[in-house]
PDB file of C-alpha atoms in Angstrom:
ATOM      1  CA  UNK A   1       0.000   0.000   0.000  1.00  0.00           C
ATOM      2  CA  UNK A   2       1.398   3.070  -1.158  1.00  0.00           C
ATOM      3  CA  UNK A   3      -0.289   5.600   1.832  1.00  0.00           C
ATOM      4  CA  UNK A   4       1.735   4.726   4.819  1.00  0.00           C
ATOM      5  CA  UNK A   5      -1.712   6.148   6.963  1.00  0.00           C
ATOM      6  CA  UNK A   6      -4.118   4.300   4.902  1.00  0.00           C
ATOM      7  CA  UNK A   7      -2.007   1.304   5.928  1.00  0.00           C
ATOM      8  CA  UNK A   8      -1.890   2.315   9.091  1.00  0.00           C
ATOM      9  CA  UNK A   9      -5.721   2.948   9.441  1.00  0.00           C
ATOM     10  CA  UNK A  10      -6.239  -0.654   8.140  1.00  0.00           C
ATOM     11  CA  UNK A  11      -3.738  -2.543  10.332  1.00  0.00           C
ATOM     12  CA  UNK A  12      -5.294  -1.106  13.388  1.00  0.00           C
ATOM     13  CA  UNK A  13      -8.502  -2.791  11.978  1.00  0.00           C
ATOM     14  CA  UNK A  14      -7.296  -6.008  11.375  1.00  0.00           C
ATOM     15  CA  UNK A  15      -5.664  -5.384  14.565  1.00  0.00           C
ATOM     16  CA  UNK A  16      -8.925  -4.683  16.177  1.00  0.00           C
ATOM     17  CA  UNK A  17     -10.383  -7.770  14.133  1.00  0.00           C
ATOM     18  CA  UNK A  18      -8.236  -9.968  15.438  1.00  0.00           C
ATOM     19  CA  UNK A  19      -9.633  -9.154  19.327  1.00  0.00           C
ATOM     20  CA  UNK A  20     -12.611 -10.752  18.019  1.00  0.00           C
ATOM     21  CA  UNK A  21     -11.754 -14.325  18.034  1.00  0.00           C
ATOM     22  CA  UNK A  22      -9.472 -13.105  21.617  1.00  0.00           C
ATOM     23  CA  UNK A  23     -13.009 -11.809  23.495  1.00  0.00           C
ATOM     24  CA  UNK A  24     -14.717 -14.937  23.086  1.00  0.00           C
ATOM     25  CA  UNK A  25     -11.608 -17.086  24.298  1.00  0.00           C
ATOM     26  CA  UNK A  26     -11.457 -14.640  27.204  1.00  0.00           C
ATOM     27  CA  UNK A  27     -14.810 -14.143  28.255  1.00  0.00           C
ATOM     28  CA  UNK A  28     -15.317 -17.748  28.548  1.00  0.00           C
ATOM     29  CA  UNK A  29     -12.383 -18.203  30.904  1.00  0.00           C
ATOM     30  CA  UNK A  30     -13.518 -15.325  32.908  1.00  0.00           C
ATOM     31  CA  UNK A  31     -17.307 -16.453  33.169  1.00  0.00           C
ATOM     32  CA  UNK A  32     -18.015 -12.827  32.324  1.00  0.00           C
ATOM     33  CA  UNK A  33     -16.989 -10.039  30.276  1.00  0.00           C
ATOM     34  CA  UNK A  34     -14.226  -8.062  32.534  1.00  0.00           C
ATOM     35  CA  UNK A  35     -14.928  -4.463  33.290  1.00  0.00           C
ATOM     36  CA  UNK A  36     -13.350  -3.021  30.473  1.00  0.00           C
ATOM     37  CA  UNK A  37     -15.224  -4.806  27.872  1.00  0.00           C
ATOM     38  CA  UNK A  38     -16.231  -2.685  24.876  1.00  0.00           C
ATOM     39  CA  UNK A  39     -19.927  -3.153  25.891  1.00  0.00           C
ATOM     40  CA  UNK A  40     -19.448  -2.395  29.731  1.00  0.00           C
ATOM     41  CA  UNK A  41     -17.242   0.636  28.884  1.00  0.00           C
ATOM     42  CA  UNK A  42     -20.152   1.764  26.167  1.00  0.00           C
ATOM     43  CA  UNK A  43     -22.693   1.785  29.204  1.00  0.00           C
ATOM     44  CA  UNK A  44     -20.776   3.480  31.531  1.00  0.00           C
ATOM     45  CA  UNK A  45     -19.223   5.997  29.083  1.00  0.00           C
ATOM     46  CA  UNK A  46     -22.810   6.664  27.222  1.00  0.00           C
ATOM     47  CA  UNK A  47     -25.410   6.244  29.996  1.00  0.00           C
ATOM     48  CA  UNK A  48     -23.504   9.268  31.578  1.00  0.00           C
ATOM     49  CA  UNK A  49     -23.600  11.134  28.278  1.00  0.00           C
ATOM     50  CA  UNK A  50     -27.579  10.734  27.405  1.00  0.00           C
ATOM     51  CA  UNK A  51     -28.641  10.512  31.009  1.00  0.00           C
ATOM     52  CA  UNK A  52     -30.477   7.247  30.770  1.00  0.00           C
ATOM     53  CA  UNK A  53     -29.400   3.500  31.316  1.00  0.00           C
ATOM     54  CA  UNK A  54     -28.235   1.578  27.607  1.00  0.00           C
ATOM     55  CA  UNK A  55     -30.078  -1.152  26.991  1.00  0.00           C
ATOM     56  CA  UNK A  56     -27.911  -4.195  26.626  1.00  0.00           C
ATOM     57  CA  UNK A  57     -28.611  -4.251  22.761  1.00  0.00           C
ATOM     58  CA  UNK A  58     -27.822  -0.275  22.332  1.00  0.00           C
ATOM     59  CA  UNK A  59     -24.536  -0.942  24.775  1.00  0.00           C
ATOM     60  CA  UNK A  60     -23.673  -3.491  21.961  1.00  0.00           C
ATOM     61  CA  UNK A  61     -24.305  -1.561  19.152  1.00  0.00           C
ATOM     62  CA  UNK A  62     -22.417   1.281  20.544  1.00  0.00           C
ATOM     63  CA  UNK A  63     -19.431  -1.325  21.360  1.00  0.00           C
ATOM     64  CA  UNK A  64     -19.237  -2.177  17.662  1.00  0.00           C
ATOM     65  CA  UNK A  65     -18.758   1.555  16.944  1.00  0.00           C
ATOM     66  CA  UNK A  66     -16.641   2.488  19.799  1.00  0.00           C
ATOM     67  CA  UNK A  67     -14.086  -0.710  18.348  1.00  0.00           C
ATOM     68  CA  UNK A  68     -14.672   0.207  14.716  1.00  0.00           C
ATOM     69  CA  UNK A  69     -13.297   3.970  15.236  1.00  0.00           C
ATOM     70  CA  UNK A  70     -10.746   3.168  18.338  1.00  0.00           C
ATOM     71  CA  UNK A  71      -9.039   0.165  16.652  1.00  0.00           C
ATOM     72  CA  UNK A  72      -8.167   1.800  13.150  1.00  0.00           C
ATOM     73  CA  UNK A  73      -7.580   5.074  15.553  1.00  0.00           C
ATOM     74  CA  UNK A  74      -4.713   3.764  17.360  1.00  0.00           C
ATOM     75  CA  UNK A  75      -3.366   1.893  14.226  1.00  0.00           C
ATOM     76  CA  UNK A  76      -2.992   5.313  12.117  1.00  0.00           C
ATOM     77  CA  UNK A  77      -1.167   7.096  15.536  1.00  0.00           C
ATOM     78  CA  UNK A  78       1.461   3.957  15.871  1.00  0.00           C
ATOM     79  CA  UNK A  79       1.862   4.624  12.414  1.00  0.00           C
ATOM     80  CA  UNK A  80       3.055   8.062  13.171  1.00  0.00           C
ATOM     81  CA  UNK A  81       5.810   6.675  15.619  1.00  0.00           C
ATOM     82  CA  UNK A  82       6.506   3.611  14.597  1.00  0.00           C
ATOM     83  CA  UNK A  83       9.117   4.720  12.263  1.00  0.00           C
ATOM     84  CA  UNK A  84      11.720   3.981  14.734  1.00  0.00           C
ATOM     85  CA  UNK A  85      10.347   0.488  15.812  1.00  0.00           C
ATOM     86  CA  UNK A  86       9.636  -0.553  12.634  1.00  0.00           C
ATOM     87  CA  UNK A  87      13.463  -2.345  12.268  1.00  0.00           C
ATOM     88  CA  UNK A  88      12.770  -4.144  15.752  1.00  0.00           C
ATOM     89  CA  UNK A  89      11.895  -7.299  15.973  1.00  0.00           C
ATOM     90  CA  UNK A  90       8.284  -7.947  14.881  1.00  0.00           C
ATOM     91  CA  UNK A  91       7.453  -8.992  18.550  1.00  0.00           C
ATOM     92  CA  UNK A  92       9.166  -6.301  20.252  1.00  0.00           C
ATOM     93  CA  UNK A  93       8.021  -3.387  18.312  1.00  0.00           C
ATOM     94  CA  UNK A  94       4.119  -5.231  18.469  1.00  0.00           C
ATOM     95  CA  UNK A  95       4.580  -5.338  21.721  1.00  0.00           C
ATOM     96  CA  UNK A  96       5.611  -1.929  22.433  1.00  0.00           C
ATOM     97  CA  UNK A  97       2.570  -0.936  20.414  1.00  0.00           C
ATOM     98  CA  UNK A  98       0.318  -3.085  22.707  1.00  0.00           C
ATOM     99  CA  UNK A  99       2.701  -1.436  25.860  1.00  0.00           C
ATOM    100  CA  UNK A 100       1.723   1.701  24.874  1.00  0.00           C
ATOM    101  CA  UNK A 101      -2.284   1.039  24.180  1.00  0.00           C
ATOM    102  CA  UNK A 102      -2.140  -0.226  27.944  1.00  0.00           C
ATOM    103  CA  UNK A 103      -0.924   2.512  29.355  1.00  0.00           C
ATOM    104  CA  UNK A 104      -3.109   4.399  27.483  1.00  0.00           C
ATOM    105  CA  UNK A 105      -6.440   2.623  28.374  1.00  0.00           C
ATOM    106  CA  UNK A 106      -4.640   2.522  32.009  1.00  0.00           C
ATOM    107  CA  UNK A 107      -4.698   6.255  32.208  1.00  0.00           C
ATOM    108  CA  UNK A 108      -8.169   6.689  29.940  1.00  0.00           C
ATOM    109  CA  UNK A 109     -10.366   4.546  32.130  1.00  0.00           C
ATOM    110  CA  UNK A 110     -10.359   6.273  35.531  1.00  0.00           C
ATOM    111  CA  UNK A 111      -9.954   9.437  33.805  1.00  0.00           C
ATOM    112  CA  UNK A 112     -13.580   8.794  32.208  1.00  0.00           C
ATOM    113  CA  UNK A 113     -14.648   6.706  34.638  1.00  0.00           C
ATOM    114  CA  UNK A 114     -14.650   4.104  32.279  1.00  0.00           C
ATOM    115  CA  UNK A 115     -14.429   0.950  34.323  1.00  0.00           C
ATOM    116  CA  UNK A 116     -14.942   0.118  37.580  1.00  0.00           C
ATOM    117  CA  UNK A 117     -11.688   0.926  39.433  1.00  0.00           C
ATOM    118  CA  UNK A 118      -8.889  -1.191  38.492  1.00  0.00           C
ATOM    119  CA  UNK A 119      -8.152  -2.147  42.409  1.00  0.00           C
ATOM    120  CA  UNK A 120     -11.500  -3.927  41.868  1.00  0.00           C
ATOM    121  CA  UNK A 121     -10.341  -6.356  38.852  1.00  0.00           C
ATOM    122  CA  UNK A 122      -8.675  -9.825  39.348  1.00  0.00           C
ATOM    123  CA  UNK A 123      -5.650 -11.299  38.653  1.00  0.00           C
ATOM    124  CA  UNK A 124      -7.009 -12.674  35.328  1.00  0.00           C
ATOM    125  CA  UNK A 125      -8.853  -9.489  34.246  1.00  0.00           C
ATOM    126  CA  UNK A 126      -5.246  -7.876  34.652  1.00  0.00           C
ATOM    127  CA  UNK A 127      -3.928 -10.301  32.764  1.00  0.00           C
ATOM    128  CA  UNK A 128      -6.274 -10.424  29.743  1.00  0.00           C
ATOM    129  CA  UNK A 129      -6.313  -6.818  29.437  1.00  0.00           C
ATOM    130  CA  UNK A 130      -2.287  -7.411  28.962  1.00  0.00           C
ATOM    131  CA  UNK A 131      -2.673 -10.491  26.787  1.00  0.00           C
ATOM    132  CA  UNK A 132      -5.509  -8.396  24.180  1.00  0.00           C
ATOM    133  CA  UNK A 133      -3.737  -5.148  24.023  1.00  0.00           C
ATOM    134  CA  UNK A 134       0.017  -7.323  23.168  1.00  0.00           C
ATOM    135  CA  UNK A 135      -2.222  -9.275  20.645  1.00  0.00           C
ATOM    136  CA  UNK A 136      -3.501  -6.087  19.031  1.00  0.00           C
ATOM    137  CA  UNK A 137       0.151  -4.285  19.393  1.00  0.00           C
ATOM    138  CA  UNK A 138       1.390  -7.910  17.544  1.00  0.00           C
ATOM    139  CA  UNK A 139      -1.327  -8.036  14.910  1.00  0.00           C
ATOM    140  CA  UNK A 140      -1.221  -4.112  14.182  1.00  0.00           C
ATOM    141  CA  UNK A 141       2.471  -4.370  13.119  1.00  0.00           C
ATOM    142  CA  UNK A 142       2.797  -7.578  11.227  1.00  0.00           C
ATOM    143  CA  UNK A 143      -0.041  -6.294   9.465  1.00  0.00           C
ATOM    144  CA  UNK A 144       1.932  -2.672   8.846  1.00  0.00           C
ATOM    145  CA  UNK A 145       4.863  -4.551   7.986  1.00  0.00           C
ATOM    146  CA  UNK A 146       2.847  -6.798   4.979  1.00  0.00           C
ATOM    147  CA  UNK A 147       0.805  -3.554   3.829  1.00  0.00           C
ATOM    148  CA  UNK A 148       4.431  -1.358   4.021  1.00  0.00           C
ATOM    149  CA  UNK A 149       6.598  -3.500   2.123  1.00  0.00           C
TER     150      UNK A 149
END
C-alpha cells in the first residue's frame, strides 16, 4: 500500500479484528466479560452522556462503533511513531505498540470513569487486558509490515 496512513488505518482494523476471536476465548475463561469490555465501557461511558441507562442491545451496538473507530484510531497514531520500531523485531516493536495502548487505556479509564476501578479487577482481568492489548500491538504491526513493504 502506497499511503503509509491508509495502511496504518487498516492494520489497526485487522488489529482490532483480530480481538474478536481473543473476546470470546477470554470471556469464557472469565465467566463474564471483565470491566473493560467494549460493551461495559459503552454503558458506563454513554449512559452518563444521554442521562439514561443503555439497553444491553444499544450498549452493543455502541461497542461495535466504539471498536470500529478506536481500533483503526490507534493503528494510524502507531503509524506516526513507529518509524523507529519498525526495524525491531516484529514482537518487540508489536509489543511496544500493545505497551503503549495499555498505558493508554490505564490512564483513559479512571480518567472517564470508564471501568470500575482497576483495584476492583482480578488477577485474570489484569492479565487479559495485557494479553488483548500485546495481541492487538502484535497483529497491528505484522499487518503494517505486509501492507508497508
Amino acid at each position: 500500500m502506497r499511503n503509509p496512513y491508509a495502511a496504518a488505518y487498516v492494520a489497526g482494523a485487522v488489529g482490532t479484528g483480530a480481538l474478536g476471536a481473543l473476546v470470546a476465548v477470554r470471556n469464557a475463561s472469565l465467566g463474564r466479560p471483565p470491566p473493560y469490555s467494549a460493551r461495559n465501557i459503552a454503558r458506563h461511558v454513554l449512559s452518563r452522556l444521554f442521562g439514561r441507562k443503555l439497553s444491553r442491545r444499544e450498549a452493543a451496538d455502541w461497542a461495535f462503533a466504539l471498536r470500529a473507530g478506536y481500533g483503526p484510531l490507534l493503528g494510524m497514531g502507531w503509524g506516526l511513531v513507529r518509524r523507529r520500531t519498525s526495524k525491531w523485531s516484529l514482537p518487540h516493536s508489536g509489543v511496544l505498540l500493545g505497551l503503549g495502548v495499555l498505558a493508554f487505556e490505564r490512564m483513559a479509564f479512571p480518567l472517564f470513569k470508564a471501568t470500575a476501578s482497576e483495584s476492583s479487577w482480578t488477577r485474570e482481568e489484569h492479565a487479559w487486558l495485557f494479553a488483548q492489548t500485546a495481541l492487538f500491538g502484535v497483529v497491528t504491526e505484522a499487518t503494517m509490515r505486509w501492507l508497508t513493504k
